[in-house]
Coordinates of C-alpha atoms in Angstrom, one line a residue:
M1 CA 2.0 -5.3 -21.7
S2 CA -0.7 -2.9 -20.7
T3 CA -1.1 -1.2 -17.4
P4 CA -2.6 -3.6 -15.0
P5 CA -5.9 -3.0 -13.1
S6 CA -5.8 -0.9 -10.0
V7 CA -4.0 -2.5 -7.1
A8 CA -6.9 -1.7 -4.8
G9 CA -9.5 -2.1 -7.6
L10 CA -12.8 -3.4 -6.5
P11 CA -14.2 -4.7 -9.8
A12 CA -17.4 -5.3 -11.5
P13 CA -19.6 -8.2 -10.5
A14 CA -18.9 -11.5 -12.3
S15 CA -21.6 -11.1 -14.8
E16 CA -21.8 -13.5 -17.6
P17 CA -19.8 -12.2 -20.6
S18 CA -20.9 -13.0 -24.1
G19 CA -19.6 -12.9 -27.7
P20 CA -15.9 -13.1 -28.4
L21 CA -15.0 -12.8 -24.7
R22 CA -17.0 -15.9 -23.7
T23 CA -16.0 -17.9 -26.7
S24 CA -12.3 -17.1 -26.6
F25 CA -12.0 -17.5 -22.9
R26 CA -13.7 -20.9 -23.0
S27 CA -11.4 -22.1 -25.7
A28 CA -8.4 -20.7 -23.9
L29 CA -9.2 -22.5 -20.7
R30 CA -10.3 -25.7 -22.5
P31 CA -7.5 -27.0 -24.7
Q32 CA -8.4 -29.0 -27.8
G33 CA -8.3 -32.7 -27.4
I34 CA -8.7 -32.9 -23.7
R35 CA -11.9 -34.6 -22.7
Y36 CA -11.3 -34.9 -19.0
R37 CA -10.4 -31.5 -17.5
P38 CA -9.2 -31.9 -13.9
L39 CA -9.1 -28.1 -13.3
H40 CA -12.7 -27.7 -14.4
A41 CA -13.8 -30.6 -12.1
V42 CA -12.0 -29.0 -9.2
T43 CA -13.5 -25.6 -9.8
A44 CA -17.0 -27.1 -10.1
V45 CA -16.6 -29.0 -6.8
V46 CA -15.3 -26.0 -5.0
T47 CA -18.2 -23.9 -6.3
L48 CA -20.7 -26.5 -5.3
V49 CA -19.2 -26.6 -1.8
L50 CA -19.4 -22.8 -1.5
C51 CA -23.0 -22.9 -2.7
L52 CA -23.9 -25.5 -0.1
L53 CA -22.1 -23.5 2.6
L54 CA -24.6 -20.7 1.9
L55 CA -27.7 -22.7 1.1
Y56 CA -27.6 -25.2 4.0
P57 CA -27.9 -22.7 6.9
L58 CA -30.5 -20.7 5.1
T59 CA -32.5 -23.8 4.4
I60 CA -32.2 -24.9 8.1
M61 CA -33.4 -21.5 9.2
V62 CA -36.4 -21.5 6.9
W63 CA -37.2 -25.2 7.8
R64 CA -37.1 -24.5 11.6
T65 CA -39.1 -21.3 11.3
F66 CA -41.8 -22.2 8.9
V67 CA -42.0 -25.9 8.2
L68 CA -41.5 -27.3 11.7
G69 CA -43.9 -24.7 13.0
G70 CA -46.5 -25.8 10.6
D71 CA -47.0 -22.4 9.2
V72 CA -45.9 -20.3 6.2
I73 CA -45.7 -16.6 5.4
G74 CA -49.2 -15.4 4.4
F75 CA -51.1 -12.3 3.7
D76 CA -51.5 -11.8 7.5
D77 CA -47.8 -11.5 7.9
L78 CA -47.5 -9.2 4.9
E79 CA -50.2 -6.9 6.3
R80 CA -48.7 -7.0 9.8
V81 CA -45.3 -6.0 8.6
F82 CA -46.0 -3.5 5.8
T83 CA -48.9 -1.7 7.5
D84 CA -46.7 -1.1 10.6
P85 CA -45.9 2.7 10.7
R86 CA -42.4 1.9 11.8
T87 CA -41.8 -0.3 8.8
R88 CA -43.2 2.2 6.3
S89 CA -41.0 4.9 7.9
A90 CA -37.9 2.6 7.7
V91 CA -38.5 1.9 4.0
T92 CA -39.1 5.6 3.2
N93 CA -35.9 6.6 5.1
T94 CA -33.9 3.9 3.4
A95 CA -35.0 5.1 0.0
V96 CA -34.2 8.7 0.9
I97 CA -30.7 7.8 2.0
L98 CA -30.1 5.5 -1.0
F99 CA -31.0 8.3 -3.5
T100 CA -29.1 11.0 -1.7
A101 CA -26.0 9.4 -0.1
G102 CA -25.7 6.9 -3.0
P103 CA -25.3 9.5 -5.8
L104 CA -23.0 11.6 -3.6
A105 CA -20.7 8.6 -3.0
L106 CA -20.7 7.8 -6.8
V107 CA -19.8 11.4 -7.7
V108 CA -17.1 11.8 -5.1
G109 CA -15.6 8.3 -5.7
G110 CA -15.7 8.8 -9.5
M111 CA -13.9 12.2 -9.3
L112 CA -11.3 10.8 -6.9
A113 CA -10.7 7.8 -9.2
W114 CA -10.4 10.0 -12.3
L115 CA -8.0 12.5 -10.6
N116 CA -5.9 9.6 -9.3
E117 CA -5.8 7.4 -12.4
R118 CA -6.2 9.7 -15.4
T119 CA -4.8 13.1 -14.5
D120 CA -1.4 14.6 -13.5
A121 CA -3.0 15.4 -10.0
R122 CA -2.5 11.7 -9.0
F123 CA -0.9 10.9 -5.6
G124 CA 0.4 7.4 -6.3
L125 CA 0.3 5.0 -3.4
V126 CA -1.0 7.6 -1.0
G127 CA -3.8 8.4 -3.4
E128 CA -4.8 4.7 -3.6
L129 CA -4.7 4.2 0.2
L130 CA -6.5 7.3 1.5
P131 CA -9.8 6.9 -0.4
I132 CA -10.3 3.5 1.3
A133 CA -9.1 4.8 4.7
S134 CA -12.7 4.9 6.0
L135 CA -12.7 1.1 5.6
L136 CA -9.8 0.8 8.0
V137 CA -11.9 2.1 10.9
P138 CA -14.8 -0.2 11.9
P139 CA -18.1 1.4 10.9
I140 CA -19.3 1.4 14.5
A141 CA -16.1 3.1 15.6
G142 CA -16.2 5.5 12.7
S143 CA -19.7 6.5 13.7
I144 CA -18.5 7.1 17.2
A145 CA -15.7 9.2 15.8
W146 CA -18.2 11.5 14.2
T147 CA -20.1 11.8 17.5
F148 CA -16.8 12.8 19.1
L149 CA -16.4 15.5 16.5
L150 CA -19.9 16.8 15.8
S151 CA -22.0 15.9 18.8
P152 CA -24.1 19.1 19.4
N153 CA -23.1 19.6 23.0
S154 CA -19.6 18.1 23.5
G155 CA -18.2 17.5 20.0
F156 CA -14.7 18.8 19.5
V157 CA -15.5 20.7 16.3
N158 CA -18.7 22.3 17.8
V159 CA -16.8 23.4 20.9
L160 CA -14.1 24.9 18.8
I161 CA -16.7 26.8 16.6
R162 CA -18.5 28.0 19.7
D163 CA -15.3 29.3 21.2
V164 CA -14.4 31.2 18.1
L165 CA -17.9 32.7 17.8
G166 CA -17.9 33.6 21.5
A167 CA -14.7 35.6 21.0
I168 CA -16.6 37.9 18.6
G169 CA -19.7 38.1 20.7
I170 CA -21.9 35.3 19.3
H171 CA -22.8 32.8 22.0
L172 CA -24.5 29.5 21.3
G173 CA -25.7 26.9 23.8
S174 CA -25.1 24.0 21.5
G175 CA -24.2 23.1 18.0
P176 CA -24.0 24.7 15.5
V177 CA -23.5 21.4 13.8
D178 CA -25.6 18.4 14.8
I179 CA -24.4 15.0 13.6
F180 CA -27.7 13.4 14.9
S181 CA -29.7 14.8 12.0
W182 CA -30.5 13.9 8.4
Y183 CA -27.5 15.7 7.0
G184 CA -25.3 14.0 9.6
V185 CA -26.6 10.5 8.7
I186 CA -26.2 11.2 5.0
L187 CA -22.6 12.5 5.6
A188 CA -21.7 9.3 7.4
Y189 CA -23.3 7.0 4.8
T190 CA -21.5 8.9 2.0
A191 CA -18.1 8.7 3.8
Y192 CA -18.5 4.9 4.2
M193 CA -19.7 4.2 0.7
V194 CA -17.2 6.3 -1.3
P195 CA -14.6 3.5 -1.3
Y196 CA -17.1 1.1 -2.9
A197 CA -17.6 3.6 -5.7
Y198 CA -13.9 4.6 -6.0
L199 CA -12.4 1.1 -6.3
P200 CA -14.2 -0.4 -9.3
L201 CA -13.9 2.9 -11.2
A202 CA -10.2 3.3 -10.4
A203 CA -9.6 -0.3 -11.7
S204 CA -11.4 0.4 -14.9
L205 CA -9.8 3.8 -15.5
R206 CA -6.3 2.4 -14.9
S207 CA -6.9 -0.3 -17.6
L208 CA -8.4 2.1 -20.1
D209 CA -6.4 2.6 -23.3
P210 CA -5.3 6.3 -23.1
A211 CA -5.2 6.5 -26.9
L212 CA -9.0 7.1 -26.9
E213 CA -8.6 10.2 -24.6
E214 CA -5.5 11.3 -26.6
A215 CA -7.5 11.3 -29.8
A216 CA -10.3 13.3 -28.3
R217 CA -7.9 15.9 -26.9
M218 CA -6.1 16.2 -30.3
S219 CA -9.5 16.9 -31.8
G220 CA -9.8 19.9 -29.6
S221 CA -11.9 18.5 -26.7
S222 CA -11.4 20.0 -23.3
P223 CA -10.5 17.7 -20.3
L224 CA -14.1 17.9 -19.1
R225 CA -15.6 17.2 -22.5
T226 CA -13.2 14.3 -23.0
F227 CA -14.2 12.9 -19.6
V228 CA -17.9 13.1 -20.4
T229 CA -17.8 11.9 -24.0
V230 CA -15.0 9.4 -24.0
T231 CA -14.0 8.3 -20.5
L232 CA -17.4 7.8 -18.9
P233 CA -18.9 5.6 -21.8
A234 CA -15.7 3.4 -21.7
V235 CA -16.1 2.7 -18.0
K236 CA -19.8 2.2 -18.0
P237 CA -19.7 -1.4 -16.8
A238 CA -17.5 -0.4 -13.9
A239 CA -19.8 2.5 -13.1
L240 CA -22.8 0.2 -12.9
S241 CA -20.7 -2.1 -10.8
A242 CA -20.1 0.8 -8.4
V243 CA -23.9 1.4 -8.4
F244 CA -24.5 -2.2 -7.5
L245 CA -21.9 -2.2 -4.6
V246 CA -23.1 1.2 -3.2
T247 CA -26.7 -0.1 -3.3
V248 CA -25.7 -3.3 -1.4
V249 CA -23.7 -1.5 1.2
C250 CA -26.3 1.3 1.7
L251 CA -29.1 -1.2 2.3
G252 CA -27.2 -3.6 4.5
I253 CA -25.1 -1.4 6.8
Y254 CA -26.2 -1.4 10.4
S255 CA -23.5 0.4 12.4
V256 CA -24.1 3.9 11.0
P257 CA -27.9 4.0 11.5
S258 CA -27.7 2.3 14.9
I259 CA -25.4 5.0 16.3
L260 CA -26.5 8.1 14.4
G261 CA -29.9 7.2 13.2
T262 CA -31.4 6.1 16.5
R263 CA -30.7 9.4 18.2
S264 CA -31.8 11.2 15.1
G265 CA -35.1 9.4 15.0
I266 CA -34.2 8.0 11.6
D267 CA -35.0 4.3 11.4
V268 CA -33.9 2.2 8.4
M269 CA -34.6 -1.3 7.1
S270 CA -31.3 -2.7 8.5
T271 CA -32.1 -1.5 12.0
R272 CA -35.7 -2.8 11.7
I273 CA -34.3 -6.3 10.8
V274 CA -31.9 -6.2 13.8
Q275 CA -34.8 -5.2 16.1
S276 CA -36.9 -8.0 14.7
M277 CA -34.2 -10.6 15.3
K278 CA -32.6 -9.4 18.5
F279 CA -35.0 -7.2 20.5
S280 CA -38.3 -9.0 19.9
Y281 CA -39.4 -12.0 21.9
P282 CA -39.8 -14.4 20.3
P283 CA -37.6 -13.2 17.4
D284 CA -39.8 -12.0 14.5
T285 CA -38.0 -14.0 11.8
R286 CA -40.8 -13.6 9.3
G287 CA -40.8 -9.9 9.5
A288 CA -37.0 -9.8 9.1
L289 CA -37.2 -12.1 6.1
L290 CA -39.9 -10.0 4.4
L291 CA -37.8 -6.9 4.8
G292 CA -34.8 -8.9 3.5
L293 CA -36.9 -9.9 0.4
V294 CA -37.5 -6.2 -0.3
M295 CA -33.8 -5.6 -0.1
L296 CA -33.2 -8.6 -2.4
L297 CA -35.7 -7.2 -5.0
V298 CA -34.1 -3.8 -5.1
I299 CA -30.6 -5.2 -5.4
G300 CA -31.8 -7.7 -8.0
V301 CA -33.0 -4.9 -10.2
V302 CA -29.7 -3.1 -10.0
W303 CA -27.8 -6.3 -10.7
L304 CA -29.9 -7.0 -13.8
L305 CA -29.1 -3.6 -15.2
Q306 CA -25.4 -4.1 -14.4
A307 CA -25.3 -7.6 -16.0
R308 CA -27.0 -6.3 -19.2
S309 CA -24.4 -3.7 -19.6
A310 CA -21.5 -6.0 -18.8
R311 CA -22.6 -8.5 -21.5
S312 CA -21.6 -5.9 -24.1
G313 CA -18.0 -6.6 -23.2
N314 CA -17.1 -2.9 -23.9
Y315 CA -14.4 -2.4 -21.3
A316 CA -10.6 -2.5 -21.1
R317 CA -8.6 -5.7 -20.6
I318 CA -5.0 -6.6 -20.2
S319 CA -3.4 -7.6 -23.5
S320 CA 0.0 -8.3 -24.9
R321 CA 0.0 -4.9 -26.8
G322 CA 1.6 -2.1 -24.9
Q323 CA -0.1 1.2 -24.1
S324 CA 1.2 4.6 -23.2
D325 CA 1.0 6.1 -19.8
A326 CA -0.5 9.4 -21.0
V327 CA -2.6 11.3 -18.5
V328 CA -4.8 14.4 -18.7
S329 CA -2.9 17.6 -17.9
L330 CA -5.1 19.8 -15.7
G331 CA -2.9 22.8 -16.1
R332 CA -3.9 25.6 -13.7
W333 CA -6.5 23.3 -12.2
R334 CA -4.0 20.8 -11.0
T335 CA -3.3 22.5 -7.6
P336 CA -7.0 23.2 -6.8
A337 CA -7.7 19.5 -7.7
R338 CA -5.0 18.3 -5.3
L339 CA -6.2 20.7 -2.6
A340 CA -9.8 19.4 -3.0
M341 CA -8.6 15.8 -2.7
I342 CA -6.5 16.5 0.4
G343 CA -9.5 18.4 1.9
Y344 CA -11.8 15.5 1.3
L345 CA -9.4 12.9 2.6
L346 CA -8.8 15.0 5.8
L347 CA -12.5 15.5 6.3
M348 CA -13.7 11.9 5.7
S349 CA -10.8 9.8 6.9
V350 CA -7.9 11.4 8.7
I351 CA -9.8 13.7 11.1
P352 CA -12.2 11.0 12.4
L353 CA -9.3 8.7 13.0
V354 CA -7.3 11.4 14.8
A355 CA -10.4 12.0 17.0
L356 CA -10.6 8.3 17.9
L357 CA -6.9 8.2 18.8
F358 CA -7.2 11.5 20.8
V359 CA -10.2 10.2 22.8
S360 CA -8.4 6.9 23.4
V361 CA -5.7 8.7 25.5
Q362 CA -8.2 10.5 27.6
R363 CA -9.5 9.1 30.9
Y364 CA -13.0 9.7 29.6
W365 CA -14.5 11.6 26.6
T366 CA -14.7 15.3 27.4
P367 CA -14.1 18.5 25.3
D368 CA -12.4 20.1 28.3
V369 CA -9.0 18.5 27.7
K370 CA -6.7 18.0 30.7
W371 CA -3.4 17.6 28.9
D372 CA -1.5 16.4 32.0
E373 CA -3.9 13.5 32.3
L374 CA -3.5 12.1 28.8
G375 CA -1.8 8.7 28.7
L376 CA -2.0 5.1 27.6
Q377 CA -4.1 3.8 30.5
N378 CA -6.9 2.7 28.2
Y379 CA -4.6 0.7 26.0
R380 CA -3.0 -1.0 29.1
A381 CA -6.4 -1.8 30.5
L382 CA -7.6 -3.3 27.2
L383 CA -4.5 -5.4 26.7
S384 CA -4.1 -6.6 30.3
S385 CA -4.5 -10.2 31.1
S386 CA -7.7 -9.5 33.1
G387 CA -9.6 -8.1 30.1
P388 CA -11.0 -9.8 27.0
A389 CA -9.5 -7.4 24.5
G390 CA -6.2 -9.2 24.1
E391 CA -7.9 -12.5 23.3
A392 CA -10.4 -10.7 21.0
L393 CA -7.5 -9.2 19.0
R394 CA -5.8 -12.5 18.7
N395 CA -9.0 -14.2 17.6
S396 CA -9.7 -11.5 15.1
L397 CA -6.2 -11.6 13.6
W398 CA -6.4 -15.4 13.2
L399 CA -9.8 -15.2 11.6
G400 CA -8.7 -12.3 9.3
T401 CA -5.5 -14.0 8.2
V402 CA -6.9 -17.5 7.7
G403 CA -10.3 -16.3 6.4
S404 CA -8.7 -14.0 3.8
V405 CA -6.4 -16.7 2.4
V406 CA -9.0 -19.4 2.3
G407 CA -11.7 -17.0 1.0
V408 CA -9.6 -15.6 -1.9
L409 CA -8.4 -19.1 -3.0
A410 CA -12.0 -20.3 -3.0
A411 CA -13.1 -17.2 -4.9
V412 CA -10.5 -17.8 -7.6
F413 CA -11.8 -21.3 -8.2
A414 CA -15.4 -20.1 -8.2
A415 CA -14.5 -17.3 -10.7
L416 CA -12.8 -19.8 -13.0
Y417 CA -15.9 -22.1 -13.0
L418 CA -18.3 -19.2 -13.6
Y419 CA -16.3 -18.0 -16.6
R420 CA -15.8 -21.4 -18.1
S421 CA -19.4 -22.7 -18.0
T422 CA -22.4 -21.5 -19.9
S423 CA -24.8 -23.9 -18.2
R424 CA -27.9 -22.9 -16.3
L425 CA -26.2 -24.5 -13.2
A426 CA -23.4 -21.9 -13.5
R427 CA -25.9 -19.0 -13.6
V428 CA -27.7 -20.4 -10.5
A429 CA -24.3 -20.7 -8.7
D430 CA -23.5 -17.2 -9.6
G431 CA -26.8 -16.0 -8.0
V432 CA -26.3 -18.1 -4.9
L433 CA -22.8 -16.8 -4.3
K434 CA -24.2 -13.2 -4.4
L435 CA -26.8 -14.0 -1.7
P436 CA -24.7 -12.6 1.2
G437 CA -24.6 -9.2 -0.6
N438 CA -28.4 -9.2 -0.7
M439 CA -29.1 -10.1 2.9
S440 CA -28.6 -8.7 6.3
H441 CA -25.5 -10.2 8.0
I442 CA -27.5 -10.5 11.2
V443 CA -30.0 -12.8 9.5
L444 CA -27.1 -14.9 8.0
A445 CA -25.4 -15.1 11.4
V446 CA -28.6 -16.4 13.0
A447 CA -28.9 -19.0 10.2
F448 CA -25.3 -20.2 10.8
V449 CA -26.0 -20.5 14.5
L450 CA -29.1 -22.6 13.8
A451 CA -27.3 -24.8 11.3
F452 CA -23.9 -25.4 12.9
A453 CA -24.1 -24.6 16.6
G454 CA -25.9 -27.8 17.6
D455 CA -25.9 -31.4 16.4
P456 CA -24.3 -32.8 14.3
F457 CA -21.5 -30.2 14.0
R458 CA -21.4 -28.7 17.5
L459 CA -19.4 -25.7 16.5
G460 CA -21.3 -23.3 18.7
N461 CA -19.1 -20.7 20.6
T462 CA -16.0 -21.7 18.6
R463 CA -13.7 -19.9 16.2
W464 CA -14.5 -22.4 13.5
L465 CA -18.1 -21.2 13.4
L466 CA -16.9 -17.7 13.1
L467 CA -14.5 -18.6 10.4
I468 CA -16.9 -20.4 8.1
A469 CA -19.6 -17.7 8.7
F470 CA -17.2 -14.8 7.9
I471 CA -16.0 -16.6 4.7
A472 CA -19.6 -17.1 3.6
V473 CA -20.6 -13.6 4.5
Y474 CA -17.8 -11.8 2.6
L475 CA -17.2 -14.3 -0.2
Y476 CA -19.3 -12.5 -2.7
Q477 CA -17.0 -9.5 -2.8
A478 CA -13.9 -11.7 -3.4
V479 CA -15.8 -13.5 -6.2
L480 CA -16.7 -10.2 -7.8
Q481 CA -13.1 -9.0 -7.7
S482 CA -11.6 -12.3 -8.8
S483 CA -14.1 -12.5 -11.7
D484 CA -13.1 -9.0 -12.9
A485 CA -9.4 -9.7 -12.5
L486 CA -10.0 -12.8 -14.6
S487 CA -11.9 -10.9 -17.3
R488 CA -9.0 -8.6 -17.8
V489 CA -6.6 -11.3 -18.8
G490 CA -6.1 -11.0 -22.5
D491 CA -7.1 -14.0 -24.6
D492 CA -4.0 -13.8 -26.7
L493 CA -1.8 -14.5 -23.7
T494 CA -3.6 -17.7 -22.7
D495 CA -3.9 -18.8 -26.4
A496 CA -0.1 -18.4 -26.7
S497 CA 0.4 -20.5 -23.7
Y498 CA -1.7 -23.4 -25.1
T499 CA -0.1 -23.0 -28.5
S500 CA 3.3 -23.5 -26.8
G501 CA 2.0 -26.9 -25.4
H502 CA 1.3 -25.9 -21.8
G503 CA -1.7 -27.5 -20.1
E504 CA -4.4 -25.8 -18.2
G505 CA -2.8 -26.2 -14.9
R506 CA 0.5 -24.6 -16.0
T507 CA -1.3 -21.8 -17.8
L508 CA -3.3 -21.0 -14.7
R509 CA -0.1 -21.0 -12.5
W510 CA 2.2 -19.1 -14.8
I511 CA -0.1 -16.8 -16.8
I512 CA -3.6 -16.3 -15.3
L513 CA -2.8 -16.1 -11.6
P514 CA 0.2 -13.7 -12.0
L515 CA -2.0 -11.4 -14.1
M516 CA -4.8 -11.6 -11.6
A517 CA -2.4 -10.9 -8.7
P518 CA -3.3 -7.2 -8.1
G519 CA -7.0 -7.9 -8.1
L520 CA -6.5 -10.9 -5.7
V521 CA -4.4 -8.7 -3.3
S522 CA -7.3 -6.3 -3.4
A523 CA -9.7 -9.1 -2.5
G524 CA -7.5 -10.2 0.3
I525 CA -7.3 -6.6 1.7
L526 CA -11.0 -6.2 1.9
F527 CA -11.5 -9.7 3.2
F528 CA -9.1 -9.1 6.1
V529 CA -10.4 -5.6 6.9
H530 CA -14.0 -6.7 6.9
I531 CA -13.4 -9.8 9.0
I532 CA -11.4 -8.2 11.8
G533 CA -13.8 -5.2 12.0
D534 CA -17.1 -7.1 11.6
V535 CA -19.8 -6.0 14.0
N536 CA -23.1 -7.3 12.7
A537 CA -22.3 -11.0 12.4
A538 CA -19.9 -11.0 15.4
A539 CA -22.6 -9.7 17.7
I540 CA -24.6 -13.0 17.1
L541 CA -21.8 -15.5 16.6
A542 CA -19.1 -14.5 19.2
G543 CA -19.4 -15.5 22.8
S544 CA -17.5 -15.3 26.0
R545 CA -15.2 -18.1 25.0
N546 CA -14.4 -16.7 21.5
P547 CA -14.6 -12.9 21.7
V548 CA -13.6 -10.9 18.6
V549 CA -13.0 -7.2 18.2
G550 CA -16.5 -6.6 16.7
S551 CA -18.4 -8.0 19.6
T552 CA -16.0 -6.4 22.1
L553 CA -16.6 -3.0 20.4
V554 CA -20.4 -3.5 20.8
D555 CA -20.0 -4.4 24.5
L556 CA -17.9 -1.3 25.1
Y557 CA -20.4 0.9 23.2
E558 CA -23.4 -0.5 25.1
G559 CA -21.5 0.1 28.4
G560 CA -20.8 3.7 27.5
D561 CA -17.0 3.4 27.8
H562 CA -16.1 5.7 24.9
A563 CA -12.4 6.0 25.8
Q564 CA -11.8 2.3 25.8
L565 CA -13.9 1.9 22.7
A566 CA -11.6 4.5 21.0
A567 CA -8.5 2.7 22.2
L568 CA -9.6 -0.7 20.8
A569 CA -10.6 1.0 17.5
G570 CA -7.2 2.7 17.4
I571 CA -5.4 -0.6 17.8
L572 CA -7.6 -2.2 15.2
S573 CA -7.0 0.7 12.8
L574 CA -3.2 0.5 13.1
I575 CA -3.3 -3.2 12.4
S576 CA -5.5 -2.7 9.4
V577 CA -3.2 0.2 8.0
A578 CA -0.1 -2.0 8.4
F579 CA -1.8 -4.9 6.6
V580 CA -3.1 -2.8 3.8
L581 CA 0.3 -1.0 3.3
A582 CA 2.1 -4.4 3.1
A583 CA -0.5 -5.8 0.7
L584 CA -0.4 -2.8 -1.6
S585 CA 3.4 -2.9 -1.6
L586 CA 3.3 -6.6 -2.5
A587 CA 0.8 -5.9 -5.3
R588 CA 3.0 -3.1 -6.7
F589 CA 6.0 -5.4 -6.6
L590 CA 4.1 -8.1 -8.5
T591 CA 2.9 -5.5 -11.1
R592 CA 6.5 -4.3 -11.7
R593 CA 7.7 -7.9 -12.4
R594 CA 5.4 -8.3 -15.4

């Protein structure tokens, strides 16, 4: 059996395959002589329910905003929004960040994936975990960590540099590094987007048949030439998937620009949407929707390019034929490559996390450390019965656990339906399930409040509203991963199962799901991490009776309590690390059992 996809692999979107893949897979999952297919009916119903879960609140929001008000979006609204200097500046700034931080994230993520999966510089489990370490720290807390390190006046790194320069006679009043600048914002964006580039590329590279690279090297090609001429073309669909995910994340992230961009004077589209929804009275829903449509247009173009490439079917899949575990020998470049990887991981993940934990044991954030005053007083205050942090942690853990299990199971059924059906309805469902990736989570949160908080559901200020909203918001990522994991199941394996007389249910249980297990564990990891660290949707949906970690972090930030913010982020990060390690260990165990 071939090497399975990356345990932490975030795969390509569930674009519609064609040719032999589509035909063989349909025949494999639809045994001859069975007219009524219960599994197909179940997957269709689940997919329909998921689509309704997304479309209903959006329809209610549009109905209440435009139809009940007796008005529609017109040229006056377009002129008002897009002639506003703040909107033009936000669109321009977003484009600059997308075309600078995006390529940087793709290059760094691609090189990390290649070094980890295809060369003898790989680090194994540590190498798989550390590139996604920035996902373990909530984006808002990660942005705060960068301010702890690189704030021009009191950042730890800046103070250290000034002390060193002062010892040789160079005295600076502030800096020399300013995180509240263009390069600071681009650095933070890049650090947060690298995992979304790394994961799909790592999954594809691990499944790539090494015989192709071996043939190129035997023909005299250098490792670099082999990478450019053989490896990159073979993982083109995964590379376009990475472009798609990086684009979605770059356009939709709110925490980084709200912390770093505001003080830098760098406004982006996501912050303009939040300002229109939260800080305008009455809320400028039309302006927010128009900006959301611009995001949707950009992401739609990228998705069409990715889908066209994926239809070629030119990528590796799991089959019953074995493959070697050959890797590229870097020779004398092995040590520099490992040092570069360690340096990147320290800079982008470990050091910010250490800064958070260090500030969390201070009474307040200050570069003048009083070592005798360091302690756990912030943790005790947060977890005391008088504070909301304990309840927020319990709520977030419950939401993360239940949401990840239910979300992944729903994503599996949706992926099965999308791969089994060639109808126009399936293509429409595929587009609907991708909607959360194309919209601001703030806008989606408002839609869920309008749809489910009042009559007839009355779910306002409850954990159930948060649960269904989180599942809907992050479902598209699980569907993408489940679809890719499904596409990597070799047709000969499912054909053999049906030839042996097994039905579709038994084939799914004993063949398809076990082979999809690593990808499903990956989906569960990101589902859990995103839910317990969500800031954008939680700021709208959570209330005093159902606090979650995301809304509590926002309250602590707005109150200026950096030490307690760091303590809560530290607890959240430790929980996330423990969950991810356990999940990766489980996935590796399932892989070894094949």
